[in-house]
Coordinates of C-alpha atoms (C1' of nucleotides) in Angstrom, one line a residue:
Chain A
M24 CA 32.0 -7.7 25.9
A25 CA 29.7 -8.8 28.7
R26 CA 26.8 -10.8 27.3
T27 CA 26.9 -13.2 24.4
E28 CA 26.6 -10.4 21.8
D29 CA 22.9 -11.4 21.1
P30 CA 22.5 -15.0 20.0
A31 CA 19.0 -14.9 18.5
G32 CA 18.3 -11.2 18.9
R33 CA 18.5 -10.3 15.3
E34 CA 16.4 -13.3 14.3
R35 CA 13.7 -12.5 16.8
I36 CA 13.4 -8.9 15.6
L37 CA 13.4 -9.9 11.9
S38 CA 10.9 -12.6 12.5
A39 CA 8.5 -10.3 14.3
A40 CA 9.0 -7.6 11.7
T41 CA 8.3 -10.0 8.9
D42 CA 5.0 -11.0 10.4
L43 CA 3.9 -7.5 11.1
F44 CA 5.0 -6.0 7.8
Y45 CA 3.4 -8.8 5.7
V46 CA 0.1 -8.9 7.5
N47 CA -0.4 -5.1 8.0
G48 CA 1.8 -3.6 5.4
V49 CA 5.1 -1.8 5.9
R50 CA 3.7 1.7 6.1
A51 CA 1.1 0.8 8.7
V52 CA 3.6 -0.8 11.1
G53 CA 5.6 1.5 13.3
M54 CA 9.0 0.7 14.7
A55 CA 7.5 0.8 18.2
E56 CA 5.2 -2.0 17.2
V57 CA 8.1 -4.1 15.9
I58 CA 9.9 -3.5 19.2
A59 CA 6.9 -4.5 21.3
A60 CA 6.4 -7.7 19.2
A61 CA 10.1 -8.6 19.3
G62 CA 10.3 -8.0 23.0
C63 CA 13.5 -6.1 22.8
G64 CA 14.6 -2.5 23.4
K65 CA 15.1 0.2 20.9
H66 CA 18.8 -0.2 21.4
M67 CA 18.8 -3.7 20.0
L68 CA 16.7 -2.9 17.0
Y69 CA 18.6 0.1 15.8
R70 CA 21.9 -1.8 16.3
H71 CA 20.9 -4.5 13.9
F72 CA 18.8 -2.4 11.5
P73 CA 19.9 1.3 11.3
S74 CA 16.6 2.5 9.8
K75 CA 13.2 1.3 8.9
A76 CA 14.2 1.0 5.3
A77 CA 17.0 -1.3 6.2
L78 CA 14.6 -3.4 8.3
A79 CA 12.1 -3.5 5.4
A80 CA 14.8 -4.6 3.0
A81 CA 15.9 -7.4 5.4
Y82 CA 12.2 -8.4 5.6
L83 CA 11.9 -8.7 1.8
R84 CA 15.2 -10.5 1.5
R85 CA 14.0 -13.0 4.1
V86 CA 10.8 -13.6 2.1
R87 CA 12.9 -13.9 -1.0
A88 CA 15.2 -16.5 0.5
E89 CA 12.1 -18.5 1.6
R90 CA 10.6 -18.2 -1.9
D91 CA 13.8 -19.1 -3.6
K92 CA 14.3 -22.2 -1.5
S93 CA 10.7 -23.4 -2.1
T94 CA 11.0 -22.7 -5.9
T95 CA 14.4 -24.4 -6.2
R96 CA 13.0 -27.5 -4.4
A97 CA 10.0 -27.7 -6.6
L98 CA 12.1 -27.3 -9.8
A99 CA 14.6 -29.9 -8.6
A100 CA 11.7 -32.4 -7.9
A101 CA 10.2 -31.8 -11.3
A102 CA 13.6 -32.4 -13.0
G103 CA 13.9 -35.8 -11.4
A104 CA 16.6 -36.8 -9.0
S105 CA 19.0 -34.2 -10.4
K106 CA 21.4 -32.7 -7.9
T107 CA 21.2 -29.2 -9.4
T108 CA 20.9 -26.5 -6.8
S109 CA 20.4 -23.3 -8.8
A110 CA 17.4 -22.8 -11.0
G111 CA 19.5 -21.6 -13.9
D112 CA 21.5 -24.8 -13.9
A113 CA 18.3 -26.8 -13.6
A114 CA 16.9 -25.0 -16.6
R115 CA 19.9 -25.8 -18.8
G116 CA 20.9 -29.3 -19.8
I117 CA 17.5 -30.8 -19.1
G118 CA 15.4 -32.2 -21.9
T119 CA 12.4 -30.3 -23.2
T120 CA 9.9 -32.6 -21.5
R121 CA 11.7 -31.8 -18.2
A122 CA 11.4 -28.1 -18.9
G123 CA 7.6 -28.5 -19.5
E124 CA 7.3 -30.4 -16.2
Q125 CA 9.3 -27.7 -14.5
L126 CA 7.2 -24.9 -15.8
V127 CA 4.1 -26.7 -14.5
A128 CA 5.9 -27.3 -11.2
L129 CA 6.7 -23.6 -11.0
V130 CA 3.0 -22.6 -11.5
A131 CA 2.0 -25.3 -9.0
E132 CA 4.5 -24.0 -6.4
V133 CA 3.0 -20.5 -6.7
A134 CA -0.5 -22.0 -6.5
A135 CA 0.5 -23.8 -3.3
W136 CA 2.0 -20.6 -1.9
V137 CA -1.0 -18.5 -2.4
Q138 CA -3.2 -21.1 -0.7
R139 CA -1.2 -20.7 2.5
R140 CA -3.1 -19.7 5.6
D141 CA -3.1 -15.9 6.0
Y142 CA -1.8 -15.4 2.5
R143 CA -2.1 -11.7 1.9
G144 CA -0.6 -11.1 -1.5
C145 CA 2.9 -11.1 -2.9
A146 CA 5.2 -9.3 -0.4
F147 CA 7.2 -7.7 -3.2
R148 CA 4.2 -6.5 -5.3
N149 CA 2.6 -5.2 -2.0
Y150 CA 5.7 -3.2 -1.2
L151 CA 5.9 -1.6 -4.6
T152 CA 2.2 -0.7 -4.3
E153 CA 2.8 0.9 -0.9
F154 CA 5.8 2.8 -2.2
P155 CA 5.2 3.4 -5.9
A156 CA 7.9 6.0 -6.3
G157 CA 10.3 4.3 -4.0
D158 CA 13.9 4.0 -5.2
D159 CA 15.2 2.9 -1.9
E160 CA 16.8 -0.4 -0.8
P161 CA 13.7 -2.5 -0.2
A162 CA 12.2 -1.3 -3.6
A163 CA 15.3 -2.6 -5.3
V164 CA 15.0 -5.9 -3.5
A165 CA 11.4 -6.2 -4.7
R166 CA 12.1 -5.3 -8.3
D167 CA 15.1 -7.6 -8.4
Y168 CA 12.9 -10.5 -7.3
L169 CA 10.3 -9.9 -10.0
R170 CA 13.0 -9.5 -12.7
D171 CA 14.8 -12.6 -11.6
T172 CA 11.8 -14.8 -11.4
R173 CA 10.6 -13.5 -14.8
R174 CA 14.0 -14.4 -16.2
Q175 CA 13.7 -17.9 -14.7
V176 CA 10.5 -18.5 -16.6
D177 CA 12.0 -17.2 -19.8
E178 CA 14.9 -19.6 -19.5
L179 CA 12.7 -22.6 -19.0
V180 CA 10.5 -21.6 -21.9
A181 CA 13.6 -21.2 -24.1
T182 CA 14.6 -24.8 -23.3
L183 CA 11.1 -25.9 -24.2
G184 CA 10.3 -26.0 -27.9
K185 CA 7.1 -24.0 -27.6
P186 CA 6.4 -20.8 -29.5
G187 CA 7.4 -17.6 -27.8
V188 CA 4.0 -16.7 -26.5
T189 CA 4.2 -19.6 -24.1
G190 CA 6.5 -17.7 -21.8
D191 CA 4.1 -14.8 -21.7
R192 CA 1.2 -17.1 -21.0
I193 CA 3.0 -18.8 -18.1
W194 CA 3.9 -15.5 -16.6
L195 CA 0.3 -14.4 -17.1
L196 CA -0.8 -17.3 -15.0
I197 CA 1.8 -16.5 -12.3
D198 CA 0.7 -12.9 -12.2
A199 CA -2.9 -14.0 -11.9
L200 CA -2.0 -16.3 -9.0
Y201 CA -0.1 -13.7 -7.0
G202 CA -2.8 -11.0 -7.4
G203 CA -5.6 -13.5 -7.3
T204 CA -9.0 -12.4 -6.0
G205 CA -10.9 -15.6 -5.4
T206 CA -10.3 -17.9 -8.3
P207 CA -9.2 -21.4 -7.2
P208 CA -5.5 -21.6 -7.9
Q209 CA -5.7 -25.1 -9.2
V210 CA -7.4 -23.7 -12.3
A211 CA -4.1 -22.0 -13.2
V212 CA -2.2 -25.2 -12.6
D213 CA -4.4 -27.2 -14.9
W214 CA -4.2 -24.5 -17.5
A215 CA -0.4 -24.5 -17.4
K216 CA -0.5 -28.3 -17.9
E217 CA -2.5 -27.9 -21.1
L218 CA -0.1 -25.2 -22.2
V219 CA 3.1 -27.2 -22.1
T220 CA 1.7 -30.4 -23.6
Chain B
M25 CA -25.5 33.7 0.2
A26 CA -22.7 35.8 -1.3
R27 CA -20.7 33.7 -3.8
T28 CA -22.1 31.1 -6.1
E29 CA -22.1 28.2 -3.5
D30 CA -19.0 26.6 -5.3
P31 CA -19.8 25.6 -8.9
A32 CA -16.9 23.3 -9.6
G33 CA -15.3 23.4 -6.2
R34 CA -16.1 19.8 -5.3
E35 CA -15.1 18.6 -8.7
R36 CA -11.7 20.3 -8.6
I37 CA -11.0 18.8 -5.2
L38 CA -12.0 15.3 -6.1
S39 CA -10.1 15.6 -9.4
A40 CA -6.9 16.6 -7.7
A41 CA -7.4 14.0 -5.0
T42 CA -8.0 11.3 -7.6
D43 CA -4.7 12.0 -9.3
L44 CA -2.7 12.2 -6.1
F45 CA -4.3 9.1 -4.5
Y46 CA -3.9 7.0 -7.6
V47 CA -0.3 8.0 -8.4
N48 CA 1.2 8.1 -4.9
G49 CA -1.2 5.9 -2.9
V50 CA -3.8 7.0 -0.4
R51 CA -1.6 6.6 2.6
A52 CA 1.2 8.6 1.2
V53 CA -0.9 11.6 0.3
G54 CA -1.8 14.1 3.1
M55 CA -4.8 16.3 3.2
A56 CA -2.6 19.3 2.9
E57 CA -1.2 18.0 -0.3
V58 CA -4.7 17.6 -1.7
I59 CA -5.6 21.1 -0.6
A60 CA -2.5 22.6 -2.3
A61 CA -3.2 20.7 -5.5
A62 CA -6.9 21.7 -5.6
G63 CA -6.0 25.3 -4.9
C64 CA -8.7 25.7 -2.2
G65 CA -8.8 26.2 1.5
K66 CA -9.2 23.6 4.2
H67 CA -12.7 25.0 4.7
M68 CA -13.9 23.9 1.3
L69 CA -12.3 20.5 1.5
Y70 CA -13.8 19.5 4.8
R71 CA -17.2 20.9 3.8
H72 CA -17.4 18.5 0.9
F73 CA -15.6 15.6 2.4
P74 CA -15.8 15.4 6.2
S75 CA -12.8 13.1 6.5
K76 CA -10.0 11.5 4.6
A77 CA -11.9 8.2 4.4
A78 CA -14.8 10.0 2.8
L79 CA -12.5 11.6 0.3
A80 CA -10.9 8.2 -0.5
A81 CA -14.3 6.6 -0.9
A82 CA -15.4 9.4 -3.3
Y83 CA -12.1 8.8 -5.2
L84 CA -12.8 5.1 -5.5
R85 CA -16.4 5.7 -6.5
R86 CA -15.2 8.1 -9.2
V87 CA -12.8 5.5 -10.6
R88 CA -15.6 3.0 -10.5
A89 CA -17.9 5.2 -12.4
E90 CA -15.3 5.7 -15.1
R91 CA -14.6 1.9 -15.2
D92 CA -18.3 1.0 -15.4
K93 CA -18.9 3.5 -18.2
S94 CA -16.0 2.1 -20.2
T95 CA -17.0 -1.5 -19.5
T96 CA -20.6 -0.9 -20.4
R97 CA -19.6 0.8 -23.7
A98 CA -17.3 -2.1 -24.6
L99 CA -20.0 -4.7 -23.8
A100 CA -22.7 -2.8 -25.8
A101 CA -20.4 -2.6 -28.8
A102 CA -19.7 -6.3 -28.7
A103 CA -23.4 -7.1 -28.4
G104 CA -24.0 -5.3 -31.7
A105 CA -26.2 -2.2 -32.0
S106 CA -28.2 -3.1 -29.0
K107 CA -29.6 -0.2 -27.0
T108 CA -29.0 -1.9 -23.6
T109 CA -27.5 0.3 -21.0
S110 CA -26.7 -1.9 -18.1
A111 CA -24.2 -4.7 -18.3
G112 CA -26.7 -7.1 -16.7
D113 CA -29.3 -6.5 -19.3
A114 CA -26.6 -6.9 -22.0
A115 CA -25.6 -10.2 -20.6
R116 CA -29.2 -11.6 -20.7
G117 CA -31.1 -12.2 -23.8
I118 CA -28.2 -12.3 -26.1
G119 CA -27.1 -15.3 -28.0
T120 CA -24.2 -17.4 -26.9
T121 CA -22.0 -16.2 -29.7
R122 CA -22.7 -12.7 -28.5
A123 CA -21.7 -13.7 -24.9
G124 CA -18.4 -15.0 -26.2
E125 CA -17.7 -11.8 -28.0
Q126 CA -18.6 -9.9 -25.0
L127 CA -16.2 -11.8 -22.8
V128 CA -13.4 -11.2 -25.2
A129 CA -14.4 -7.5 -25.3
L130 CA -14.3 -7.4 -21.5
V131 CA -10.8 -8.8 -21.4
A132 CA -9.8 -6.4 -24.3
E133 CA -11.2 -3.5 -22.4
V134 CA -9.1 -4.3 -19.3
A135 CA -6.1 -4.8 -21.6
A136 CA -6.6 -1.3 -23.0
W137 CA -7.1 0.1 -19.6
V138 CA -3.8 -1.2 -18.2
Q139 CA -2.0 0.2 -21.2
R140 CA -3.0 3.7 -20.4
R141 CA -0.2 6.2 -19.7
D142 CA 0.7 6.3 -16.1
Y143 CA -1.2 3.2 -15.3
R144 CA -0.2 2.2 -11.8
G145 CA -2.3 -0.8 -11.0
C146 CA -6.0 -1.3 -10.1
A147 CA -7.1 1.4 -7.8
F148 CA -9.3 -0.9 -5.8
R149 CA -6.7 -3.7 -5.4
N150 CA -4.2 -1.0 -4.5
Y151 CA -6.4 0.4 -1.8
L152 CA -7.0 -3.0 -0.3
T153 CA -3.3 -3.6 -0.3
E154 CA -2.6 -0.4 1.5
F155 CA -5.4 -1.0 4.1
P156 CA -5.6 -4.8 4.4
A157 CA -7.6 -4.8 7.6
G158 CA -9.7 -1.9 6.5
D159 CA -13.5 -2.2 7.0
D160 CA -14.2 1.4 6.4
E161 CA -16.1 3.0 3.6
P162 CA -13.5 3.0 0.8
A163 CA -12.7 -0.6 1.5
A164 CA -16.3 -1.5 1.0
V165 CA -16.4 0.4 -2.3
A166 CA -13.3 -1.5 -3.4
R167 CA -14.6 -4.9 -2.4
D168 CA -18.0 -4.2 -4.0
Y169 CA -16.3 -3.4 -7.3
L170 CA -14.4 -6.6 -7.3
R171 CA -17.4 -8.6 -6.4
D172 CA -19.7 -7.0 -9.0
T173 CA -17.2 -7.3 -11.9
R174 CA -16.6 -10.9 -10.9
R175 CA -20.4 -11.5 -11.0
Q176 CA -20.5 -9.8 -14.4
V177 CA -18.1 -12.3 -15.8
D178 CA -20.0 -15.2 -14.2
E179 CA -23.2 -14.1 -15.8
L180 CA -21.7 -13.8 -19.2
V181 CA -20.1 -17.3 -18.9
A182 CA -23.4 -18.7 -17.8
T183 CA -25.0 -17.4 -21.0
L184 CA -22.2 -19.0 -22.9
G185 CA -22.4 -22.8 -23.3
K186 CA -18.9 -23.4 -22.1
P187 CA -17.9 -25.6 -19.1
G188 CA -17.7 -24.0 -15.7
V189 CA -14.0 -23.6 -15.7
T190 CA -14.2 -21.0 -18.4
G191 CA -15.4 -18.3 -16.0
D192 CA -12.5 -19.0 -13.7
R193 CA -10.1 -18.8 -16.6
I194 CA -11.5 -15.5 -17.9
W195 CA -11.2 -14.1 -14.4
L196 CA -7.7 -15.4 -14.2
L197 CA -6.8 -13.4 -17.3
I198 CA -8.4 -10.3 -15.9
D199 CA -6.6 -10.7 -12.6
A200 CA -3.3 -11.2 -14.5
L201 CA -3.9 -8.0 -16.5
Y202 CA -4.7 -5.8 -13.5
G203 CA -1.7 -7.0 -11.5
G204 CA 0.5 -7.4 -14.6
T205 CA 4.2 -6.9 -14.3
G206 CA 5.4 -6.5 -17.8
T207 CA 3.6 -9.1 -20.0
P208 CA 2.1 -7.6 -23.1
P209 CA -1.7 -7.3 -22.4
Q210 CA -2.6 -8.4 -25.9
V211 CA -1.4 -11.9 -25.0
A212 CA -4.3 -12.1 -22.6
V213 CA -6.8 -10.9 -25.2
D214 CA -5.6 -13.5 -27.7
W215 CA -5.8 -16.2 -25.1
A216 CA -9.4 -15.2 -24.2
K217 CA -10.3 -15.4 -27.9
E218 CA -9.1 -19.0 -28.0
L219 CA -11.0 -19.7 -24.8
V220 CA -14.4 -18.7 -26.0
T221 CA -14.2 -20.3 -29.5
Chain C
dA3 C1' 33.8 -8.3 45.1
dT4 C1' 34.4 -5.1 41.7
dA5 C1' 34.8 -3.1 37.3
dG6 C1' 33.0 -3.0 32.9
dT7 C1' 29.7 -3.6 29.3
dA8 C1' 25.4 -4.6 26.9
dT9 C1' 20.6 -4.3 27.2
dC10 C1' 16.3 -2.2 28.5
dG11 C1' 12.8 1.2 28.4
dG12 C1' 11.4 5.6 28.6
dA13 C1' 12.2 10.6 27.9
dC14 C1' 12.9 13.3 24.3
dC15 C1' 13.5 15.4 19.4
dG16 C1' 11.6 17.5 15.2
dA17 C1' 8.4 16.5 11.6
dT18 C1' 4.1 15.3 10.0
dC19 C1' -0.4 13.3 10.4
dG20 C1' -5.8 14.3 10.2
dG21 C1' -8.8 17.6 11.8
dT22 C1' -10.7 22.1 14.2
dC23 C1' -11.0 26.9 14.8
dC24 C1' -10.8 31.6 13.8
dG25 C1' -9.1 36.2 11.9
dT26 C1' -9.2 38.3 7.5
dC27 C1' -10.9 39.5 3.3
dA28 C1' -13.6 39.8 -0.9
dA29 C1' -17.9 39.6 -3.3
dG30 C1' -23.0 40.2 -3.8
dG31 C1' -27.5 42.0 -2.3
dG32 C1' -30.3 45.2 0.6
Chain D
dC17 C1' -23.4 52.5 0.9
dC18 C1' -23.0 49.0 4.4
dC19 C1' -23.8 44.4 5.7
dT20 C1' -24.2 39.7 5.3
dT21 C1' -22.0 35.6 3.8
dG22 C1' -18.7 32.4 2.7
dA23 C1' -14.0 31.2 1.3
dC24 C1' -9.2 31.5 2.4
dG25 C1' -5.2 30.1 4.9
dG26 C1' -2.6 29.8 8.7
dA27 C1' -2.5 28.9 13.8
dC28 C1' -3.4 25.4 16.5
dC29 C1' -4.7 20.7 18.6
dG30 C1' -3.4 16.0 20.1
dA31 C1' -1.4 11.9 18.3
dT32 C1' 2.0 9.4 16.0
dC33 C1' 5.9 9.0 13.1
dG34 C1' 11.2 7.5 12.8
dG35 C1' 15.1 8.1 15.3
dT36 C1' 18.5 9.6 19.3
dC37 C1' 19.9 9.7 23.9
dC38 C1' 20.5 8.5 28.6
dG39 C1' 19.8 6.6 33.3
dA40 C1' 18.9 2.2 35.5
dT41 C1' 19.7 -2.5 35.4
dA42 C1' 21.8 -7.0 35.1
dC43 C1' 25.2 -10.0 33.7
dT44 C1' 30.1 -11.5 32.8
dA45 C1' 35.1 -11.4 33.1
dT46 C1' 38.8 -10.5 36.1

DNA sequence: ATAGTATCGGACCGATCGGTCCGTCAAGGG
DNA sequence: CCCTTGACGGACCGATCGGTCCGATACTAT
């Protein structure tokens, strides 16, 4: 091999694709646009990502990793100085008051997320809207994310002693935040606080 | 003129386009597909709708008309046997208890809407997701709908004697319903009832 | 210095896009 | 009866899509 195999090549490509896909939508962005933004050749792109679907899947996985990290951090902070790393572990073995605080923290984390500059909706919901009949790899990544986060809420609510409708209501608030059309996100956070007390 | 000028031609085209656009997304549906589904020639289609954007705008206007009719009917029913036709008139001049019932009726109407067979999200939100930077005619129709319905909620809440946050919370429930990802819609309706009592 | 290899960037492919144009045909009125 | 009129539907247009291929280039290991 001659050069160093591409040190940050894949990262540059995926980073550029992430920005473009999220801001403009996956369908609206062509591979040529990604190549131009990444400053590489077609060779490099198709070496790392053999198709547009593979690139889109990597984009969604990247967003998911970012979301999971932020969520896990928020849950851990709400659980106190616990050294738990996975959300599932955090949900189990913590007192019910902790579970309530964690649910509020979960809603607050989403509220903070949707207030980011250039927030343009949930990347996973957006993808499923763009490809409603899609059964390809990125669609699976998107659906897995929604299923897993929904399960995360359910587990926390199960730890809490509240009636079963609380989980649905928390998830209602999260859905509202992700698809929000102007309502101040703090309203959802305050409402979640009332819900768990 | 020879033939009858096209009695239901425009209707057939718009009906076919509405189904295709809503189910598969505007971007994913080509004009040839609309033509095939409508069973007409290209001539007819481009006579009634000079461009795809015009057809998409007509599609959204059609959905809006359907939504407005259903909403107005629900509001009138909640206001009693009033003979008001416009939602704005219904909101004004009705007692505060009526306004509360109307807000619940509004949420219930959306809940019923999202439980329709083959519901695939809010057509207006979907379009804005597919064309995030769109400043064309259909985007304006979509944004107008969201703005007007939001204003409708605000007016009803103003009639009600509740604190200002109630309007945001009602709208939160409506946003959650439209972008819902599995939560039973009745949960939102029940929550709205608690909210206005 | 030279051989070898990885990258670049553009030519190129077939398919499809929205949109235009026109030859053909059927129907209704003089 | 013919003749006007309008719809059909396919040919066609330029542009763009995702994806392949290849010549030119530049760098590294020997």
